[in-house]
Amino acid sequence: MNLKRIRNRCAQALCKLRDAVFADDANCLQCGREIPQNAASRLCDACAATAVAIGDRACLKCGRHMTDEADYCIPCQNHDRAFDFARSPYVYAGAPAKLVRSLKFGNRRYLAKYMARDMVDTVTQAGWTVDAVVPVPLSDAHRRKRGYNQAELLARPIARALGAPLDTTHLIKTRDTAEQARLRGSERSANVEGAYVATDADAFRDKRVLLVDDVMTTGATAHEIAKVLRKCGAKAILLITYCSAKYRLRTDAGGQQIYYTEDVPNENEMV
């Protein structure tokens, strides 16, 4: 057993011990302040004030937070989406963004079960029914480096709550790709093209598949995976993430307006 595997197992054991000793339900998930045990949110008032809940003002396609009266955000107006719909309970900002980073890069795996509660509520409010829950996979190399897949940690309690099978075997990432957070929107699509493969097409045939990830930025990853699932005969592809990144408009060198998403830090930029 190599040293990295030993460290990962020790970290898992410490997480279990911490969960057994400390009552997470009595503390803010972000800052650790004590909160009432019957609080609806697992955030204290100060951290909750930094969260932007998306609610009903969302793009009808990707679920991104909208600030105008349009039905679809500009990215969805300008680009095809292979998935049917996507939703997120929060904008990637404030305390929810910090929770995403802590889960993804800070080894705070216990956060997933609490984050999943809001995601389940969002799925329920959307009226979705699903036949399979599929976490967005990592490459083998990336998973070994991190020690876990944060999307799978979120997907497990979501599958239990929805009473749907969790499928972690029939969709794989066949190669390591550059960190999406390092790339511009146009580069992200090329980065993930052809990176995902279904090992058994029949596993998704005629099924309503719920993809699970921590954050949606441009939607390039979900689009690429959805293309694979479409070829397998999936009846519907739905995406739930804890957060979705905001987008802004800017003018390029040619004078045309283009959109870009606000940066989501990569592992080396995590603070």
XYZ file of N, CA and C in Angstrom:
813
model
N 0.851 -1.203 0.000
C 0.000 0.000 0.000
C 0.883 1.249 0.000
N 0.676 2.153 -0.977
C 1.538 3.319 -1.059
C 1.122 4.381 -0.043
N 1.995 5.377 0.109
C 1.794 6.394 1.141
C 0.540 7.218 0.895
N 0.260 7.549 -0.383
C -0.915 8.361 -0.708
C -2.196 7.635 -0.321
N -2.243 6.318 -0.584
C -3.435 5.549 -0.228
C -3.613 5.493 1.285
N -2.500 5.386 2.013
C -2.574 5.367 3.471
C -3.113 6.695 3.986
N -2.626 7.820 3.390
C -3.120 9.129 3.806
C -4.608 9.280 3.530
N -5.049 8.778 2.369
C -6.468 8.878 2.031
C -7.333 8.110 3.014
N -6.868 6.914 3.376
C -7.636 6.096 4.329
C -7.650 6.739 5.713
N -6.540 7.342 6.106
C -6.500 8.037 7.390
C -7.458 9.225 7.380
N -7.499 9.948 6.246
C -8.405 11.092 6.129
C -9.859 10.644 6.233
N -10.188 9.512 5.594
C -11.551 8.990 5.669
C -11.904 8.626 7.105
N -10.964 7.989 7.817
C -11.204 7.590 9.198
C -11.410 8.805 10.095
N -10.623 9.863 9.857
C -10.757 11.077 10.651
C -12.092 11.764 10.396
N -12.539 11.746 9.127
C -13.841 12.334 8.793
C -14.965 11.611 9.523
N -14.898 10.282 9.554
C -15.923 9.492 10.243
C -15.912 9.787 11.739
N -14.704 9.905 12.304
C -14.589 10.197 13.728
C -15.143 11.580 14.039
N -14.815 12.550 13.201
C -15.303 13.916 13.399
C -16.823 13.960 13.348
N -17.417 13.242 12.362
C -18.871 13.231 12.230
C -19.528 12.593 13.442
N -18.847 11.615 14.045
C -19.406 10.931 15.208
C -19.313 11.790 16.466
N -18.247 12.600 16.577
C -18.003 13.373 17.784
C -18.726 14.719 17.755
N -18.696 15.388 16.595
C -19.264 16.728 16.506
C -20.625 16.688 15.817
N -21.538 17.477 16.315
C -22.889 17.541 15.736
C -22.893 18.591 14.632
N -22.709 18.154 13.385
C -22.669 19.098 12.266
C -23.967 19.880 12.144
N -25.083 19.252 12.544
C -26.365 19.926 12.409
C -26.475 21.138 13.327
N -25.550 21.268 14.291
C -25.600 22.394 15.211
C -24.590 23.469 14.863
N -23.897 23.307 13.742
C -22.860 24.262 13.359
C -22.995 24.652 11.895
N -22.660 25.910 11.608
C -22.656 26.398 10.235
C -21.645 25.601 9.418
N -22.061 25.144 8.261
C -21.183 24.342 7.422
C -19.976 25.126 6.926
N -20.128 26.436 6.795
C -19.047 27.235 6.243
C -18.087 27.743 7.320
N -18.603 28.441 8.325
C -17.712 29.083 9.297
C -17.608 28.339 10.617
N -18.544 27.401 10.866
C -18.487 26.616 12.093
C -19.214 27.229 13.273
N -19.814 28.413 13.092
C -20.560 29.015 14.202
C -21.727 28.120 14.606
N -22.062 28.176 15.879
C -23.187 27.378 16.367
C -24.487 27.963 15.840
N -25.388 27.093 15.409
C -26.699 27.507 14.919
C -27.751 26.612 15.557
N -29.012 27.044 15.593
C -30.060 26.194 16.159
C -30.154 24.865 15.417
N -30.364 23.792 16.150
C -30.400 22.469 15.530
C -31.589 22.301 14.594
N -32.630 23.084 14.782
C -33.805 22.975 13.914
C -33.776 24.003 12.788
N -32.632 24.639 12.551
C -32.533 25.646 11.501
C -32.760 25.003 10.140
N -33.532 25.675 9.303
C -33.835 25.137 7.974
C -32.582 25.063 7.123
N -31.718 26.060 7.271
C -30.469 26.089 6.520
C -29.337 25.649 7.426
N -28.329 25.059 6.846
C -27.167 24.652 7.625
C -26.098 25.733 7.587
N -26.523 26.979 7.352
C -25.630 28.126 7.373
C -26.091 29.108 8.440
N -25.147 29.778 9.087
C -25.512 30.829 10.028
C -26.071 32.016 9.252
N -26.632 32.975 9.956
C -27.250 34.119 9.285
C -26.241 34.890 8.443
N -25.022 35.046 8.953
C -24.010 35.820 8.224
C -23.616 35.123 6.924
N -23.411 33.808 6.963
C -23.027 33.075 5.755
C -24.211 32.951 4.795
N -25.406 32.755 5.362
C -26.600 32.634 4.518
C -26.845 33.925 3.739
N -26.456 35.050 4.321
C -26.662 36.333 3.654
C -25.805 36.465 2.393
N -24.751 35.663 2.292
C -23.880 35.727 1.104
C -24.331 34.769 0.011
N -25.305 33.920 0.307
C -25.782 32.934 -0.668
C -26.841 33.557 -1.576
N -26.745 33.264 -2.858
C -27.734 33.734 -3.826
C -28.526 32.520 -4.320
N -29.733 32.353 -3.807
C -30.584 31.249 -4.248
C -31.182 31.595 -5.612
N -31.214 30.630 -6.495
C -31.670 30.891 -7.858
C -33.187 30.970 -7.940
N -33.867 30.053 -7.325
C -35.323 30.113 -7.309
C -35.944 30.048 -8.695
N -37.027 30.831 -8.891
C -37.773 30.781 -10.152
C -37.145 31.608 -11.271
N -36.283 32.556 -10.928
C -35.687 33.401 -11.963
C -34.479 32.700 -12.557
N -34.764 31.691 -13.361
C -33.711 30.856 -13.930
C -33.951 30.653 -15.419
N -32.884 30.469 -16.157
C -32.986 30.095 -17.567
C -33.770 28.790 -17.661
N -34.738 28.732 -18.555
C -35.578 27.542 -18.663
C -34.794 26.315 -19.111
N -33.639 26.523 -19.725
C -32.830 25.399 -20.219
C -31.776 24.967 -19.195
N -30.844 25.869 -18.903
C -29.699 25.479 -18.066
C -29.874 25.817 -16.597
N -30.925 26.560 -16.257
C -31.182 26.867 -14.855
C -30.316 27.959 -14.278
N -29.519 28.631 -15.117
C -28.650 29.691 -14.621
C -29.490 30.882 -14.127
N -28.989 31.545 -13.095
C -29.694 32.696 -12.523
C -29.874 33.793 -13.569
N -31.098 34.336 -13.658
C -31.415 35.380 -14.630
C -31.722 36.680 -13.896
N -31.290 37.778 -14.481
C -31.574 39.091 -13.898
C -32.458 39.938 -14.802
N -32.894 39.360 -15.935
C -33.807 40.081 -16.812
C -35.063 39.238 -17.027
N -35.918 39.637 -17.964
C -37.188 38.953 -18.156
C -37.139 37.889 -19.261
N -35.974 37.630 -19.822
C -35.844 36.634 -20.888
C -36.097 35.229 -20.340
N -36.545 34.330 -21.202
C -36.762 32.943 -20.800
C -35.474 32.130 -20.818
N -34.538 32.524 -21.680
C -33.294 31.773 -21.825
C -32.094 32.713 -21.696
N -31.039 32.220 -21.071
C -29.821 33.016 -20.947
C -29.139 33.121 -22.311
N -28.252 34.062 -22.458
C -27.576 34.275 -23.738
C -26.770 33.046 -24.178
N -26.039 32.370 -23.273
C -25.341 31.152 -23.708
C -26.278 30.108 -24.307
N -27.445 29.910 -23.707
C -28.380 28.913 -24.237
C -29.047 29.402 -25.523
N -29.177 30.695 -25.693
C -29.715 31.223 -26.944
C -28.740 31.008 -28.095
N -27.444 30.995 -27.788
C -26.415 30.947 -28.830
C -25.791 29.573 -29.048
N -26.076 28.624 -28.156
C -25.418 27.320 -28.258
C -26.426 26.192 -28.049
N -26.235 25.105 -28.775
C -27.047 23.910 -28.569
C -26.658 23.251 -27.255
N -27.603 22.648 -26.603
C -27.363 21.885 -25.376
C -27.883 20.478 -25.596
N -27.036 19.486 -25.472
C -27.469 18.108 -25.675
C -28.300 17.591 -24.506
N -28.139 18.190 -23.324
C -28.972 17.787 -22.192
C -30.325 18.488 -22.285
N -31.313 17.928 -21.608
C -32.664 18.494 -21.664
C -32.793 19.732 -20.782
N -32.453 19.567 -19.518
C -32.559 20.675 -18.578
C -31.468 20.543 -17.526
N -31.099 21.681 -16.946
C -30.163 21.700 -15.818
C -30.704 22.662 -14.764
N -30.423 22.345 -13.510
C -30.853 23.205 -12.410
C -29.782 23.212 -11.317
N -29.759 24.302 -10.562
C -28.851 24.458 -9.423
C -29.578 25.252 -8.347
N -29.422 24.905 -7.083
C -30.060 25.706 -6.041
C -29.402 27.068 -5.828
N -28.083 27.189 -6.125
C -27.370 28.416 -5.812
C -26.506 28.917 -6.969
N -26.289 30.223 -6.955
C -25.279 30.845 -7.812
C -23.909 30.562 -7.195
N -22.910 30.409 -8.059
C -21.555 30.187 -7.562
C -21.001 31.502 -7.026
N -21.263 31.745 -5.749
C -20.828 32.971 -5.083
C -21.013 32.768 -3.585
N -20.319 33.562 -2.789
C -20.508 33.542 -1.357
C -20.262 32.185 -0.725
N -21.047 31.890 0.326
C -20.857 30.649 1.075
C -21.016 29.389 0.218
N -22.024 29.300 -0.690
C -22.122 28.088 -1.512
C -20.870 27.825 -2.347
N -20.260 28.872 -2.892
C -19.026 28.696 -3.661
C -17.906 28.187 -2.766
N -17.842 28.696 -1.547
C -16.810 28.230 -0.616
C -17.027 26.767 -0.237
N -18.290 26.364 -0.110
C -18.567 24.961 0.193
C -18.133 24.063 -0.952
N -18.390 24.498 -2.189
C -17.952 23.724 -3.354
C -16.439 23.541 -3.331
N -15.714 24.613 -3.058
C -14.258 24.526 -3.042
C -13.761 23.662 -1.893
N -14.435 23.764 -0.752
C -14.023 22.958 0.402
C -14.249 21.474 0.153
N -15.362 21.141 -0.482
C -15.640 19.742 -0.810
C -14.668 19.233 -1.866
N -14.451 20.043 -2.883
C -13.678 19.599 -4.046
C -12.180 19.573 -3.783
N -11.681 20.587 -3.100
C -10.244 20.728 -2.938
C -9.772 20.623 -1.491
N -10.701 20.760 -0.543
C -10.315 20.798 0.858
C -10.530 19.518 1.626
N -10.960 18.459 0.927
C -11.146 17.137 1.543
C -12.230 17.128 2.628
N -13.138 18.106 2.584
C -14.243 18.124 3.547
C -15.413 17.321 2.960
N -15.226 16.034 2.917
C -16.170 15.146 2.230
C -17.532 15.103 2.910
N -17.563 15.312 4.218
C -18.823 15.251 4.946
C -19.818 16.315 4.485
N -19.321 17.365 3.804
C -20.218 18.426 3.329
C -21.216 17.914 2.303
N -20.841 16.871 1.579
C -21.654 16.415 0.448
C -23.079 16.070 0.864
N -23.244 15.427 2.016
C -24.587 14.989 2.400
C -25.506 16.181 2.678
N -24.936 17.290 3.141
C -25.738 18.481 3.402
C -26.014 19.250 2.111
N -25.018 19.357 1.260
C -25.207 20.020 -0.033
C -26.233 19.265 -0.871
N -26.215 17.936 -0.760
C -27.141 17.108 -1.533
C -28.593 17.384 -1.165
N -28.858 17.792 0.083
C -30.240 18.073 0.500
C -30.856 19.181 -0.355
N -30.096 20.257 -0.555
C -30.601 21.356 -1.378
C -30.773 20.920 -2.825
N -29.896 20.053 -3.296
C -29.986 19.566 -4.674
C -31.216 18.692 -4.862
N -31.516 17.851 -3.873
C -32.718 17.019 -3.926
C -33.968 17.890 -3.936
N -33.976 18.928 -3.100
C -35.119 19.845 -3.073
C -35.325 20.488 -4.442
N -34.235 20.843 -5.104
C -34.325 21.474 -6.416
C -34.864 20.506 -7.458
N -34.414 19.261 -7.417
C -34.930 18.236 -8.330
C -36.423 18.026 -8.104
N -36.804 17.968 -6.850
C -38.218 17.756 -6.509
C -39.078 18.923 -6.987
N -38.596 20.140 -6.759
C -39.346 21.320 -7.186
C -39.475 21.400 -8.706
N -38.485 20.851 -9.411
C -38.538 20.850 -10.877
C -39.505 19.793 -11.401
N -39.923 18.872 -10.532
C -40.857 17.828 -10.938
C -40.225 16.725 -11.775
N -38.920 16.553 -11.626
C -38.231 15.529 -12.420
C -38.442 14.138 -11.832
N -38.600 13.166 -12.699
C -38.538 11.758 -12.312
C -37.346 11.154 -13.031
N -36.587 10.324 -12.324
C -35.352 9.791 -12.901
C -35.282 8.281 -12.704
N -34.594 7.638 -13.642
C -34.406 6.185 -13.591
C -32.998 5.794 -13.169
N -32.066 6.732 -13.260
C -30.682 6.460 -12.881
C -30.006 7.757 -12.493
N -29.142 7.687 -11.478
C -28.358 8.839 -11.028
C -26.900 8.559 -11.357
N -26.292 9.461 -12.131
C -24.936 9.236 -12.633
C -24.047 10.425 -12.283
N -23.030 10.227 -11.441
C -22.100 11.322 -11.173
C -21.175 11.544 -12.361
N -20.824 12.794 -12.619
C -19.853 13.087 -13.670
C -18.528 12.448 -13.265
N -17.982 11.559 -14.093
C -16.786 10.816 -13.670
C -15.497 11.619 -13.809
N -14.506 11.247 -13.014
C -13.148 11.746 -13.170
C -12.325 10.705 -13.917
N -11.230 11.129 -14.505
C -10.295 10.159 -15.063
C -9.647 9.386 -13.916
N -9.134 8.211 -14.208
C -8.478 7.408 -13.170
C -7.328 8.178 -12.530
N -6.552 8.873 -13.367
C -5.398 9.604 -12.854
C -5.830 10.739 -11.925
N -6.881 11.445 -12.312
C -7.363 12.572 -11.510
C -7.969 12.078 -10.200
N -8.679 10.970 -10.267
C -9.278 10.437 -9.039
C -8.198 9.959 -8.070
N -7.156 9.333 -8.584
C -6.063 8.901 -7.715
C -5.396 10.098 -7.052
N -5.242 11.170 -7.800
C -4.590 12.363 -7.262
C -5.416 12.986 -6.148
N -6.730 13.111 -6.367
C -7.599 13.745 -5.368
C -7.984 12.769 -4.271
N -8.136 11.514 -4.619
C -8.518 10.507 -3.627
C -9.997 10.202 -3.604
N -10.802 10.967 -4.322
C -12.246 10.763 -4.368
C -12.818 11.594 -5.497
N -14.075 11.298 -5.845
C -14.811 12.080 -6.832
C -15.920 12.818 -6.105
N -15.828 14.136 -6.051
C -16.815 14.921 -5.309
C -18.211 14.764 -5.887
N -18.318 14.556 -7.198
C -19.633 14.367 -7.807
C -20.289 13.083 -7.301
N -19.482 12.054 -7.106
C -20.026 10.791 -6.588
C -20.471 10.944 -5.139
N -19.729 11.718 -4.350
C -20.126 11.960 -2.965
C -21.483 12.654 -2.893
N -21.746 13.548 -3.835
C -23.047 14.214 -3.898
C -24.128 13.278 -4.429
N -23.769 12.457 -5.402
C -24.755 11.607 -6.073
C -25.310 10.516 -5.164
N -24.500 9.998 -4.268
C -24.961 8.887 -3.418
C -26.171 9.262 -2.561
N -26.119 10.335 -1.768
C -27.315 10.692 -0.993
C -28.474 11.158 -1.871
N -28.181 11.737 -3.026
C -29.255 12.137 -3.930
C -29.997 10.914 -4.438
N -29.264 9.882 -4.844
C -29.890 8.652 -5.327
C -30.744 8.008 -4.242
N -30.228 7.995 -3.004
C -30.995 7.410 -1.898
C -32.287 8.182 -1.667
N -32.187 9.499 -1.686
C -33.370 10.331 -1.419
C -34.421 10.183 -2.509
N -33.973 10.022 -3.759
C -34.911 9.918 -4.880
C -35.379 8.488 -5.113
N -34.739 7.532 -4.444
C -35.106 6.130 -4.647
C -34.742 5.622 -6.019
N -33.654 6.167 -6.588
C -33.207 5.773 -7.927
C -31.845 5.098 -7.835
N -31.553 4.160 -8.741
C -30.258 3.481 -8.716
C -29.109 4.446 -8.998
N -28.000 4.258 -8.284
C -26.780 5.015 -8.539
C -25.912 4.207 -9.492
N -25.500 4.816 -10.589
C -24.673 4.135 -11.589
C -23.317 4.835 -11.670
N -22.286 4.160 -11.165
C -20.934 4.725 -11.195
C -20.001 3.926 -12.105
N -20.558 3.011 -12.879
C -19.698 2.104 -13.648
C -19.853 2.212 -15.160
N -20.981 2.665 -15.647
C -21.248 2.591 -17.083
C -20.913 3.868 -17.861
N -20.472 4.896 -17.157
C -19.975 6.104 -17.814
C -18.594 6.378 -17.251
N -17.596 6.468 -18.121
C -16.227 6.674 -17.660
C -15.578 7.821 -18.429
N -14.558 8.381 -17.814
C -13.728 9.386 -18.479
C -12.436 8.694 -18.885
N -12.185 8.649 -20.174
C -11.108 7.805 -20.690
C -9.742 8.467 -20.696
N -9.713 9.773 -20.522
C -8.412 10.446 -20.533
C -8.444 11.650 -19.604
N -7.280 11.998 -19.122
C -7.170 13.180 -18.286
C -7.220 14.413 -19.171
N -7.924 15.424 -18.746
C -8.042 16.665 -19.514
C -7.485 17.816 -18.688
N -7.216 18.907 -19.369
C -6.763 20.101 -18.660
C -7.859 20.577 -17.719
N -7.467 21.239 -16.623
C -8.451 21.788 -15.691
C -9.380 22.737 -16.443
N -10.684 22.440 -16.418
C -11.649 23.296 -17.103
C -11.575 24.737 -16.598
N -11.278 24.902 -15.306
C -11.239 26.239 -14.723
C -10.117 27.091 -15.298
N -9.141 26.460 -15.943
C -8.033 27.208 -16.526
C -8.362 27.715 -17.936
N -9.467 27.238 -18.507
C -9.737 27.465 -19.922
C -10.870 28.464 -20.134
N -10.870 29.112 -21.284
C -11.980 29.953 -21.685
C -13.118 29.088 -22.183
N -14.297 29.700 -22.289
C -15.487 28.944 -22.660
C -15.317 28.156 -23.941
N -14.771 28.792 -24.988
C -14.616 28.110 -26.269
C -13.622 26.972 -26.195
N -12.657 27.089 -25.283
C -11.637 26.043 -25.140
C -12.151 24.849 -24.352
N -13.139 25.079 -23.499
C -13.624 23.998 -22.640
C -14.327 22.914 -23.442
N -15.053 23.292 -24.475
C -15.739 22.299 -25.299
C -14.732 21.388 -25.988
N -13.676 21.995 -26.543
C -12.651 21.206 -27.215
C -11.889 20.329 -26.219
N -11.730 20.821 -25.002
C -10.968 20.103 -23.992
C -11.616 18.770 -23.616
N -12.956 18.735 -23.547
C -13.651 17.523 -23.095
C -14.207 16.688 -24.242
N -14.045 17.161 -25.470
C -14.600 16.422 -26.605
C -14.002 15.018 -26.683
N -14.871 14.008 -26.709
C -14.435 12.628 -26.822
C -13.844 12.029 -25.558
N -13.936 12.761 -24.428
C -13.304 12.289 -23.190
C -14.168 11.300 -22.414
N -15.471 11.220 -22.739
C -16.391 10.373 -21.983
C -16.929 9.247 -22.859
N -17.047 8.058 -22.266
C -17.473 6.874 -23.007
C -18.441 6.072 -22.151
N -19.469 5.536 -22.781
C -20.374 4.598 -22.108
C -19.840 3.184 -22.311
N -19.656 2.464 -21.228
C -19.131 1.101 -21.328
C -20.216 0.095 -21.696
N -21.483 0.491 -21.528
C -22.602 -0.389 -21.880
C -23.779 0.499 -22.283
N -24.018 0.594 -23.576
C -25.077 1.474 -24.072
C -26.442 1.090 -23.530
N -26.677 -0.196 -23.332
C -27.984 -0.646 -22.849
C -28.283 -0.152 -21.438
N -27.250 0.213 -20.694
C -27.452 0.672 -19.319
C -28.254 1.975 -19.272
N -28.263 2.731 -20.377
C -28.951 4.023 -20.394
C -30.136 4.073 -21.356
N -30.365 3.001 -22.069
C -31.422 2.995 -23.070
C -32.797 3.202 -22.435
N -33.558 4.162 -22.981
C -34.921 4.473 -22.536
C -35.000 4.923 -21.084
N -33.908 5.447 -20.554
C -33.896 5.898 -19.159
C -33.808 7.418 -19.077
N -34.384 7.934 -18.009
C -34.240 9.347 -17.659
C -33.056 9.440 -16.696
N -31.965 9.994 -17.197
C -30.701 9.985 -16.462
C -30.494 11.334 -15.779
N -30.182 11.283 -14.491
C -29.844 12.493 -13.744
C -28.329 12.549 -13.568
N -27.681 13.496 -14.253
C -26.253 13.742 -14.067
C -26.054 14.613 -12.831
N -25.001 14.327 -12.077
C -24.732 15.077 -10.853
C -23.304 15.617 -10.896
N -23.158 16.909 -10.599
C -21.842 17.512 -10.479
C -21.912 18.617 -9.434
N -20.753 19.167 -9.073
C -20.737 20.197 -8.038
C -21.086 21.576 -8.571
N -20.572 21.924 -9.752
C -20.804 23.263 -10.280
C -20.869 23.210 -11.799
N -21.753 24.022 -12.374
C -21.813 24.179 -13.823
C -21.230 25.534 -14.180
N -20.248 25.518 -15.084
C -19.681 26.782 -15.558
C -20.277 27.086 -16.928
N -19.659 26.628 -17.998
C -20.232 26.850 -19.332
C -21.243 25.777 -19.722
N -21.222 24.631 -19.032
C -22.079 23.508 -19.412
C -21.437 22.600 -20.441
N -20.149 22.830 -20.761
C -19.475 22.038 -21.794
C -19.358 20.572 -21.406
N -19.050 20.297 -20.149
C -18.916 18.907 -19.712
C -20.247 18.176 -19.809
N -21.304 18.794 -19.299
C -22.628 18.167 -19.353
C -23.072 17.956 -20.793
N -22.783 18.904 -21.658
C -23.144 18.783 -23.078
C -22.436 17.587 -23.709
N -21.154 17.431 -23.419
C -20.376 16.328 -24.003
C -20.885 14.976 -23.504
N -21.164 14.884 -22.212
C -21.690 13.636 -21.648
C -23.071 13.345 -22.211
N -23.895 14.364 -22.329
C -25.251 14.171 -22.855
C -25.215 13.640 -24.284
N -24.246 14.079 -25.083
C -24.120 13.551 -26.445
C -23.875 12.053 -26.419
N -23.051 11.605 -25.481
C -22.778 10.173 -25.345
C -24.037 9.423 -24.944
N -24.764 9.968 -23.973
C -25.974 9.293 -23.488
C -27.071 9.280 -24.548
N -27.140 10.325 -25.376
C -28.116 10.353 -26.476
C -27.867 9.188 -27.429
N -26.604 8.948 -27.733
C -26.267 7.854 -28.645
C -26.621 6.498 -28.037
N -26.672 6.453 -26.713
C -27.048 5.202 -26.021
C -28.561 5.023 -25.955
N -29.315 6.024 -26.400
C -30.768 5.905 -26.390
C -31.432 6.396 -25.128
N -30.744 7.244 -24.339
C -31.361 7.783 -23.129
C -32.613 8.586 -23.486
N -33.645 8.424 -22.683
C -34.902 9.126 -22.931
C -34.793 10.597 -22.578
N -34.065 10.909 -21.517
C -33.881 12.298 -21.092
C -32.585 12.396 -20.308
N -31.918 13.536 -20.433
C -30.696 13.796 -19.673
C -30.899 15.083 -18.906
N -30.874 14.976 -17.588
C -31.087 16.096 -16.688
C -29.812 16.307 -15.869
N -29.529 17.541 -15.528
C -28.310 17.856 -14.779
C -28.666 18.625 -13.524
N -28.135 18.167 -12.381
C -28.267 18.909 -11.143
C -26.870 19.193 -10.604
N -26.618 20.466 -10.305
C -25.362 20.861 -9.667
C -25.691 21.713 -8.454
N -24.746 21.818 -7.538
C -24.990 22.623 -6.344
C -24.986 24.106 -6.689
N -24.115 24.498 -7.599
C -24.011 25.897 -8.023
C -23.900 25.989 -9.536
N -24.246 27.136 -10.057
C -23.949 27.454 -11.453
C -23.280 28.820 -11.492
N -22.277 28.933 -12.346
C -21.489 30.169 -12.413
C -22.263 31.262 -13.142
N -22.042 32.482 -12.716
C -22.637 33.629 -13.392
C -21.896 33.888 -14.695
N -22.569 34.509 -15.628
C -21.894 34.905 -16.857
C -22.031 36.406 -17.049
N -21.093 36.957 -17.796
C -21.106 38.388 -18.092
C -20.841 38.592 -19.579
N -21.263 39.722 -20.070
C -21.010 40.091 -21.468
C -19.799 41.010 -21.553
N -19.037 40.846 -22.609
C -17.947 41.769 -22.890
C -17.823 41.930 -24.397
N -17.104 42.915 -24.819
C -16.904 43.173 -26.243
C -15.530 42.677 -26.665
N -15.483 41.834 -27.708
C -14.204 41.298 -28.160
C -13.483 42.307 -29.062
N -12.316 41.898 -29.587
C -11.492 42.800 -30.392
C -12.209 43.249 -31.662
N -13.145 42.442 -32.137
C -13.877 42.781 -33.357
C -15.115 43.616 -33.118
N -15.352 43.973 -31.858
C -16.499 44.805 -31.539
C -17.773 44.027 -31.272
N -17.697 42.680 -31.276
C -18.881 41.869 -31.016
C -18.978 41.545 -29.531
N -20.226 41.454 -29.058
C -20.433 41.074 -27.664
C -20.367 39.568 -27.516
N -19.589 39.113 -26.571
C -19.483 37.692 -26.276
C -19.717 37.510 -24.787
N -20.029 36.285 -24.371
C -20.247 36.031 -22.959
C -19.094 35.208 -22.403
N -18.878 35.334 -21.119
C -17.903 34.482 -20.450
C -18.416 34.209 -19.051
N -18.033 33.092 -18.506
C -18.440 32.754 -17.148
C -17.369 33.210 -16.179
N -17.810 33.550 -14.975
C -16.848 33.942 -13.959
C -16.011 32.736 -13.573
N -14.746 32.961 -13.317
C -13.804 31.873 -13.091
C -14.140 31.062 -11.854
N -13.997 29.738 -11.979
C -14.091 28.824 -10.858
C -12.672 28.350 -10.590
N -12.150 28.545 -9.370
C -10.741 28.224 -9.107
C -10.425 26.755 -9.365
N -9.203 26.496 -9.797
C -8.742 25.110 -9.915
C -7.988 24.740 -8.644
N -7.514 23.516 -8.586
C -6.935 22.982 -7.363
C -5.718 23.784 -6.911
N -4.911 24.252 -7.852
C -3.704 24.977 -7.496
C -3.991 26.405 -7.025
N -5.185 26.903 -7.334
C -5.549 28.262 -6.948
C -6.434 28.292 -5.717
N -6.733 27.133 -5.175
C -7.612 27.051 -4.016
C -6.972 27.711 -2.802
N -7.756 28.532 -2.089
C -7.251 29.172 -0.886
C -8.193 28.871 0.272
